[in-house]
DNA sequence: GTCTATATTACGATAGAC
DNA sequence: GTCTATCGTAATATAGAC
């Protein structure tokens, strides 16, 4: 990700993605975007109608990327339960947090239905996809069939997102790993 | 909480608390604080040195309140495991998120060691306190002694914090409840 | 303790030349 | 497509009267 973009429009989107990740929508100004992308005022307003329009392009791409990276693991090798574990344990930029999840804390993003939609859809999809994998794991007898797949999936996504929060609070990426370990430890009680 | 403050200094702190909760530090301006508190420019700069100084008072109080509310349940009636469940299921302003946890997403708060400290200490304390309760629950035979208390505690705090994230993404408080249900469902596999 | 006036810089966008 | 100039408003604070 973050391939070095060659054209101005592309650099604007990638710079905005990075800034939204670091500082959120409220904390990101057009001026900063222009400085980081190396594009001038005029270029930005030529390619996009304004801050919100550019943010939409950035958010949409980050959401797509997050989904694609997850799907690559979910549809990859291993049993369903193994793939979920692989996803939870995969290498992450923990202290930077989740580029999509952090937008849920941004009042101006959540207040704008257009900006909000990609965020909402990403998490709806992620929870549904993991629900399906958990159901598969149950069908294969990998995990206890008494677990509610949807609730368990939501809990696992929450551990992931909350893992970023507690790790950032501690300024220690290891705390994220501990949260995941704890969740998988609990899940292990239901393994067959 | 949010008792109606009578003096100006108090109104400034309470208004700042509310605004930090809604919009974060980056999204909150002194002007907005003055408007909401009914205090004038001069009053604010008389009582506090500036935005950061006022935010410190607000953050410190929110952190203390979060801790006190948790401790009231943790040291309350019921077995250790029951008290943890009571805490996770207690009524919450889910769609508003956690007033302390949300600050971990605020770049200017995390960059300032003084503002950052109360946030860090709150989560360190919360994880440690729940670790202790889980160890107690194990000693009483309430839950499986094979679970790592510290990792489990961190996972439960993460579910809570991540529960806010997924609920806000869905604009549905019920999603928070689902995350907690899922986590407790997993934990139930280790109940005795 | 509170008020108004003022200062400086940034924000977010538009206008129009090139 | 990109540049510079400009605009109106807001952010964050200081100065000094009352």
XYZ file of C-alpha atoms (C1' of nucleotides) in Angstrom:
420
model
C 0.000 0.000 0.000
C 0.914 3.653 -0.418
C 2.582 3.136 -3.766
C 4.397 6.263 -4.833
C 1.812 8.061 -6.947
C 2.963 9.827 -10.061
C 0.150 12.179 -10.922
C -1.168 15.014 -8.828
C -4.647 13.642 -8.281
C -3.181 10.417 -7.010
C -0.743 12.169 -4.682
C -3.604 14.235 -3.271
C -5.605 11.132 -2.430
C -2.670 9.297 -0.859
C -1.613 12.306 1.188
C -5.151 12.741 2.424
C -5.327 9.075 3.357
C -2.178 9.404 5.439
C -3.367 12.591 7.127
C -6.826 11.216 7.925
C -5.106 8.247 9.501
C -2.767 10.410 11.589
C -4.965 13.357 12.498
C -8.533 12.569 11.463
C -10.804 14.694 9.315
C -11.271 17.525 11.808
C -7.514 17.723 12.355
C -6.619 17.812 8.661
C -6.593 21.056 6.680
C -6.467 21.540 2.921
C -3.228 23.423 3.396
C -1.553 20.449 5.068
C -2.791 18.176 2.307
C -1.310 20.485 -0.301
C 2.024 20.641 1.491
C 2.303 16.888 1.917
C 1.211 16.088 -1.616
C 3.302 18.794 -3.213
C 0.207 20.026 -5.029
C -0.762 23.674 -5.107
C -4.010 25.249 -4.004
C -5.239 25.435 -7.574
C -4.487 21.791 -8.304
C -6.424 20.584 -5.327
C -9.503 22.593 -6.217
C -9.182 21.559 -9.829
C -9.259 17.833 -9.051
C -11.695 17.965 -6.132
C -14.557 20.193 -5.134
C -13.133 20.687 -1.646
C -11.971 19.003 1.499
C -15.016 16.763 1.853
C -14.867 15.589 -1.750
C -11.194 14.703 -1.430
C -11.788 13.003 1.897
C -14.492 10.877 0.305
C -12.015 9.591 -2.264
C -9.465 8.892 0.478
C -11.916 7.189 2.836
C -13.396 5.087 0.052
C -9.975 3.842 -0.928
C -8.924 3.080 2.652
C -12.153 1.167 3.185
C -11.627 -0.822 -0.006
C -8.072 -1.585 0.959
C -9.024 -2.748 4.426
C -11.655 -5.029 2.970
C -9.348 -6.413 0.303
C -6.611 -7.201 2.793
C -9.066 -8.984 5.038
C -10.652 -10.898 2.195
C -7.247 -12.095 1.003
C -6.826 -13.849 4.329
C -10.438 -14.960 4.748
C -10.454 -16.678 1.380
C -6.898 -17.950 1.775
C -5.462 -21.252 2.956
C -6.277 -22.968 6.244
C -9.437 -23.974 8.055
C -12.028 -21.269 8.744
C -10.924 -20.935 12.380
C -7.291 -20.742 11.344
C -8.041 -17.982 8.867
C -9.764 -15.918 11.554
C -6.753 -16.342 13.817
C -4.418 -15.410 10.983
C -6.424 -12.251 10.412
C -6.415 -11.236 14.072
C -2.701 -11.898 14.422
C -1.532 -10.495 11.138
C 1.053 -7.757 11.309
C -0.478 -4.361 11.951
C 0.616 -0.795 12.407
C -0.838 -1.005 15.894
C 0.163 2.360 17.324
C -1.188 4.150 14.286
C -4.567 2.571 14.837
C -7.101 1.493 12.236
C -7.436 3.980 9.370
C -11.124 3.190 9.012
C -12.067 2.578 12.647
C -10.604 5.873 13.787
C -13.055 7.729 11.555
C -15.914 6.607 13.797
C -14.558 9.096 16.350
C -14.640 11.952 13.890
C -17.750 14.071 14.435
C -17.711 15.667 10.976
C -17.326 12.307 9.241
C -20.151 10.712 11.180
C -22.380 13.740 10.610
C -22.013 13.509 6.828
C -23.923 10.525 5.409
C -21.711 10.406 2.337
C -18.455 10.223 4.289
C -20.004 7.928 6.826
C -21.244 5.281 4.411
C -17.911 3.600 3.510
C -17.057 3.330 7.215
C -20.380 1.757 8.050
C -20.282 -0.650 5.125
C -16.770 -1.815 5.951
C -17.699 -2.917 9.454
C -21.028 -4.407 8.395
C -19.156 -6.453 5.815
C -16.357 -7.465 8.197
C -18.727 -8.673 10.892
C -20.847 -10.569 8.352
C -17.811 -12.167 6.734
C -16.451 -13.352 10.081
C -19.897 -14.574 11.103
C -19.894 -16.783 8.015
C -16.420 -18.141 8.778
C -17.406 -18.916 12.358
C -20.505 -20.743 11.122
C -18.278 -22.720 8.755
C -15.943 -23.535 11.620
C -18.909 -24.790 13.612
C -20.133 -26.898 10.699
C -16.694 -28.492 10.516
C -16.724 -29.076 14.248
C -13.767 -26.749 14.785
C -15.559 -24.768 17.452
C -18.453 -25.253 19.841
C -21.803 -24.995 18.054
C -23.315 -23.278 21.074
C -21.511 -20.030 20.313
C -23.587 -17.421 18.512
C -21.571 -16.779 15.328
C -22.807 -13.209 14.837
C -22.175 -12.142 18.429
C -18.793 -13.847 18.462
C -17.806 -12.160 15.210
C -18.829 -8.749 16.542
C -16.870 -9.408 19.728
C -13.744 -10.336 17.746
C -13.978 -7.221 15.585
C -14.446 -5.208 18.778
C -11.356 -6.767 20.378
C -9.404 -5.790 17.306
C -10.643 -2.200 17.305
C -10.446 -1.885 21.072
C -7.006 -3.458 20.980
C -5.835 -0.412 19.063
C -7.365 1.841 21.717
C -5.729 0.171 24.713
C -2.414 -0.163 22.879
C -2.414 3.519 22.001
C -3.351 4.412 25.569
C -0.342 2.435 26.771
C 1.839 3.531 23.842
C 2.745 -0.136 23.556
C 1.912 -2.334 20.582
C 2.337 -5.402 22.771
C -0.925 -4.534 24.523
C -2.754 -5.148 21.244
C -1.196 -8.605 21.062
C -2.253 -9.237 24.641
C -5.871 -8.349 23.839
C -5.886 -10.762 20.913
C -4.228 -13.458 23.019
C -6.873 -12.964 25.675
C -9.717 -13.238 23.173
C -8.263 -16.349 21.548
C -7.710 -17.817 25.000
C -11.394 -17.390 25.695
C -12.322 -18.804 22.307
C -10.079 -21.793 22.950
C -12.497 -22.966 25.620
C -14.858 -23.710 22.758
C -12.394 -25.442 20.466
C -12.953 -29.063 19.687
C -22.515 13.320 36.630
C -22.604 16.766 35.005
C -24.095 18.444 38.028
C -25.174 21.971 37.179
C -22.118 24.035 38.090
C -22.657 27.394 39.708
C -19.376 29.182 39.332
C -17.653 30.117 36.122
C -14.585 27.971 36.573
C -16.768 24.946 37.136
C -18.947 25.661 34.108
C -15.823 25.988 31.974
C -14.579 22.574 33.024
C -17.924 20.872 32.515
C -18.475 22.463 29.113
C -15.009 21.407 28.034
C -15.671 17.869 29.208
C -18.822 17.698 27.102
C -17.095 19.151 24.046
C -14.073 16.871 24.299
C -16.477 13.967 24.449
C -18.440 15.110 21.401
C -15.746 16.576 19.183
C -12.366 15.732 20.680
C -9.554 18.137 21.489
C -8.679 19.031 17.914
C -12.337 19.718 17.134
C -12.948 21.936 20.158
C -12.168 25.663 20.107
C -11.936 28.075 23.036
C -14.732 30.068 21.444
C -17.113 27.112 21.505
C -16.192 26.425 25.116
C -16.968 30.031 26.017
C -20.306 29.921 24.242
C -21.404 26.677 25.850
C -20.258 27.657 29.325
C -21.621 31.169 29.123
C -18.235 32.488 30.179
C -16.538 35.321 28.359
C -13.111 35.336 26.751
C -11.604 37.133 29.721
C -13.048 34.702 32.249
C -11.623 31.714 30.502
C -8.130 33.156 30.315
C -8.382 34.320 33.886
C -9.150 30.828 35.216
C -6.959 28.865 32.819
C -3.795 29.570 30.918
C -5.322 28.378 27.637
C -7.008 25.547 25.836
C -4.519 22.883 26.914
C -4.664 23.898 30.568
C -8.466 23.778 30.571
C -8.457 20.477 28.714
C -6.142 19.031 31.346
C -8.666 19.881 34.064
C -11.484 18.364 31.979
C -9.590 15.206 31.032
C -8.408 14.648 34.578
C -11.941 14.880 35.877
C -13.355 12.554 33.213
C -10.647 10.016 33.961
C -11.366 10.207 37.683
C -15.065 9.819 37.065
C -14.601 6.802 34.815
C -12.431 5.165 37.408
C -14.802 5.941 40.277
C -17.797 4.556 38.419
C -15.914 1.372 37.621
C -14.591 0.985 41.128
C -18.096 1.357 42.568
C -19.087 -1.774 40.661
C -15.807 -3.667 41.120
C -15.951 -3.282 44.885
C -19.708 -3.767 45.007
C -21.882 -6.812 45.682
C -21.645 -10.156 43.885
C -18.892 -12.591 43.069
C -15.833 -11.300 41.198
C -17.068 -12.736 37.904
C -20.514 -11.256 38.442
C -19.043 -7.830 39.097
C -17.098 -7.935 35.851
C -20.272 -8.857 33.976
C -22.176 -6.080 35.734
C -19.519 -3.620 34.652
C -19.539 -4.742 31.022
C -23.326 -4.696 30.845
C -23.973 -1.546 32.810
C -25.940 1.150 31.038
C -23.781 3.278 28.795
C -24.129 6.177 26.431
C -22.957 3.836 23.693
C -23.307 6.045 20.635
C -21.439 8.860 22.346
C -18.508 6.550 22.926
C -16.101 6.522 25.844
C -15.078 10.030 26.970
C -11.612 8.781 27.907
C -11.053 6.145 25.225
C -11.852 8.560 22.429
C -8.932 10.739 23.461
C -6.526 8.016 22.334
C -7.507 8.989 18.775
C -6.680 12.623 19.330
C -3.230 13.415 17.935
C -2.714 16.572 19.993
C -3.673 14.831 23.226
C -1.381 11.886 22.608
C 1.472 14.197 21.602
C 1.313 16.114 24.900
C 2.641 14.015 27.788
C 0.659 16.033 30.323
C -2.679 15.512 28.578
C -1.817 11.957 27.740
C -1.003 10.805 31.270
C -4.540 10.634 32.728
C -5.675 8.605 29.702
C -2.817 6.178 30.030
C -3.220 5.792 33.790
C -6.946 5.131 33.487
C -6.499 2.179 31.178
C -3.508 0.806 33.053
C -5.589 0.892 36.216
C -8.677 -0.611 34.576
C -6.786 -3.540 33.102
C -4.965 -4.188 36.366
C -8.154 -3.988 38.409
C -9.941 -6.459 36.130
C -6.911 -8.720 36.121
C -7.192 -8.885 39.908
C -10.897 -9.681 39.774
C -10.327 -12.427 37.232
C -7.616 -13.926 39.444
C -10.050 -13.823 42.348
C -12.682 -15.518 40.216
C -10.183 -18.234 39.393
C -9.253 -18.676 43.051
C -12.936 -19.152 43.838
C -13.274 -21.639 41.021
C -15.687 -19.387 39.126
C -13.684 -19.563 35.927
C -11.109 -21.831 34.343
C -7.676 -21.399 35.928
C -6.037 -21.904 32.551
C -7.054 -18.453 31.357
C -4.368 -15.779 31.613
C -5.985 -13.145 33.846
C -4.009 -10.218 32.433
C -4.618 -11.128 28.792
C -8.288 -11.825 29.478
C -8.693 -8.495 31.249
C -7.060 -6.630 28.372
C -9.320 -8.458 25.919
C -12.434 -7.508 27.899
C -11.422 -3.846 28.074
C -10.733 -4.009 24.344
C -14.176 -5.483 23.640
C -15.687 -2.639 25.585
C -13.730 0.040 23.751
C -14.082 -1.665 20.388
C -17.772 -2.175 21.097
C -18.151 1.591 21.013
C -16.356 1.689 17.665
C -18.482 -0.931 15.922
C -21.675 0.465 17.453
C -20.845 3.962 16.224
C -19.964 2.582 12.793
C -23.388 0.966 12.647
C -25.110 3.886 14.396
C -26.749 1.213 16.535
C -26.211 0.827 20.271
C -27.400 -2.773 20.036
C -24.137 -3.679 18.297
C -22.282 -2.819 21.504
C -24.527 -5.231 23.399
C -23.836 -7.877 20.778
C -20.083 -7.484 21.211
C -20.388 -7.898 24.974
C -22.708 -10.893 24.519
C -20.187 -12.460 22.183
C -17.322 -11.942 24.615
C -19.283 -13.320 27.553
C -20.365 -16.238 25.386
C -16.700 -17.034 24.795
C -15.888 -16.586 28.468
C -18.750 -18.918 29.376
C -16.793 -21.813 27.903
C -14.469 -21.393 30.859
C -17.120 -21.076 33.569
C -17.310 -23.738 36.184
C -13.176 38.438 37.846
C -15.103 39.924 33.768
C -15.377 42.775 29.726
C -14.112 44.591 25.010
C -10.609 45.481 21.676
C -7.002 43.943 19.122
C -3.343 40.806 17.003
C -1.714 36.916 14.481
C -2.162 32.967 12.231
C -4.786 29.364 10.109
C -8.932 27.563 7.630
C -11.535 26.717 3.559
C -12.643 28.465 -0.616
C -12.980 31.515 -4.967
C -11.066 34.366 -8.969
C -8.647 34.840 -12.651
C -4.044 34.886 -14.954
C -1.028 31.732 -17.364
C -3.883 21.810 -15.011
C -1.441 24.786 -12.218
C -0.284 29.215 -10.215
C -0.837 33.427 -7.302
C -3.885 36.703 -5.248
C -7.535 37.475 -2.491
C -11.604 36.779 0.621
C -14.296 36.121 4.774
C -14.367 33.583 8.823
C -12.533 31.124 12.725
C -8.812 29.789 16.001
C -6.037 31.090 19.837
C -4.387 34.305 22.452
C -2.870 39.092 24.605
C -3.812 43.938 26.409
C -5.835 46.800 29.147
C -10.152 49.081 30.834
C -13.617 48.436 34.379
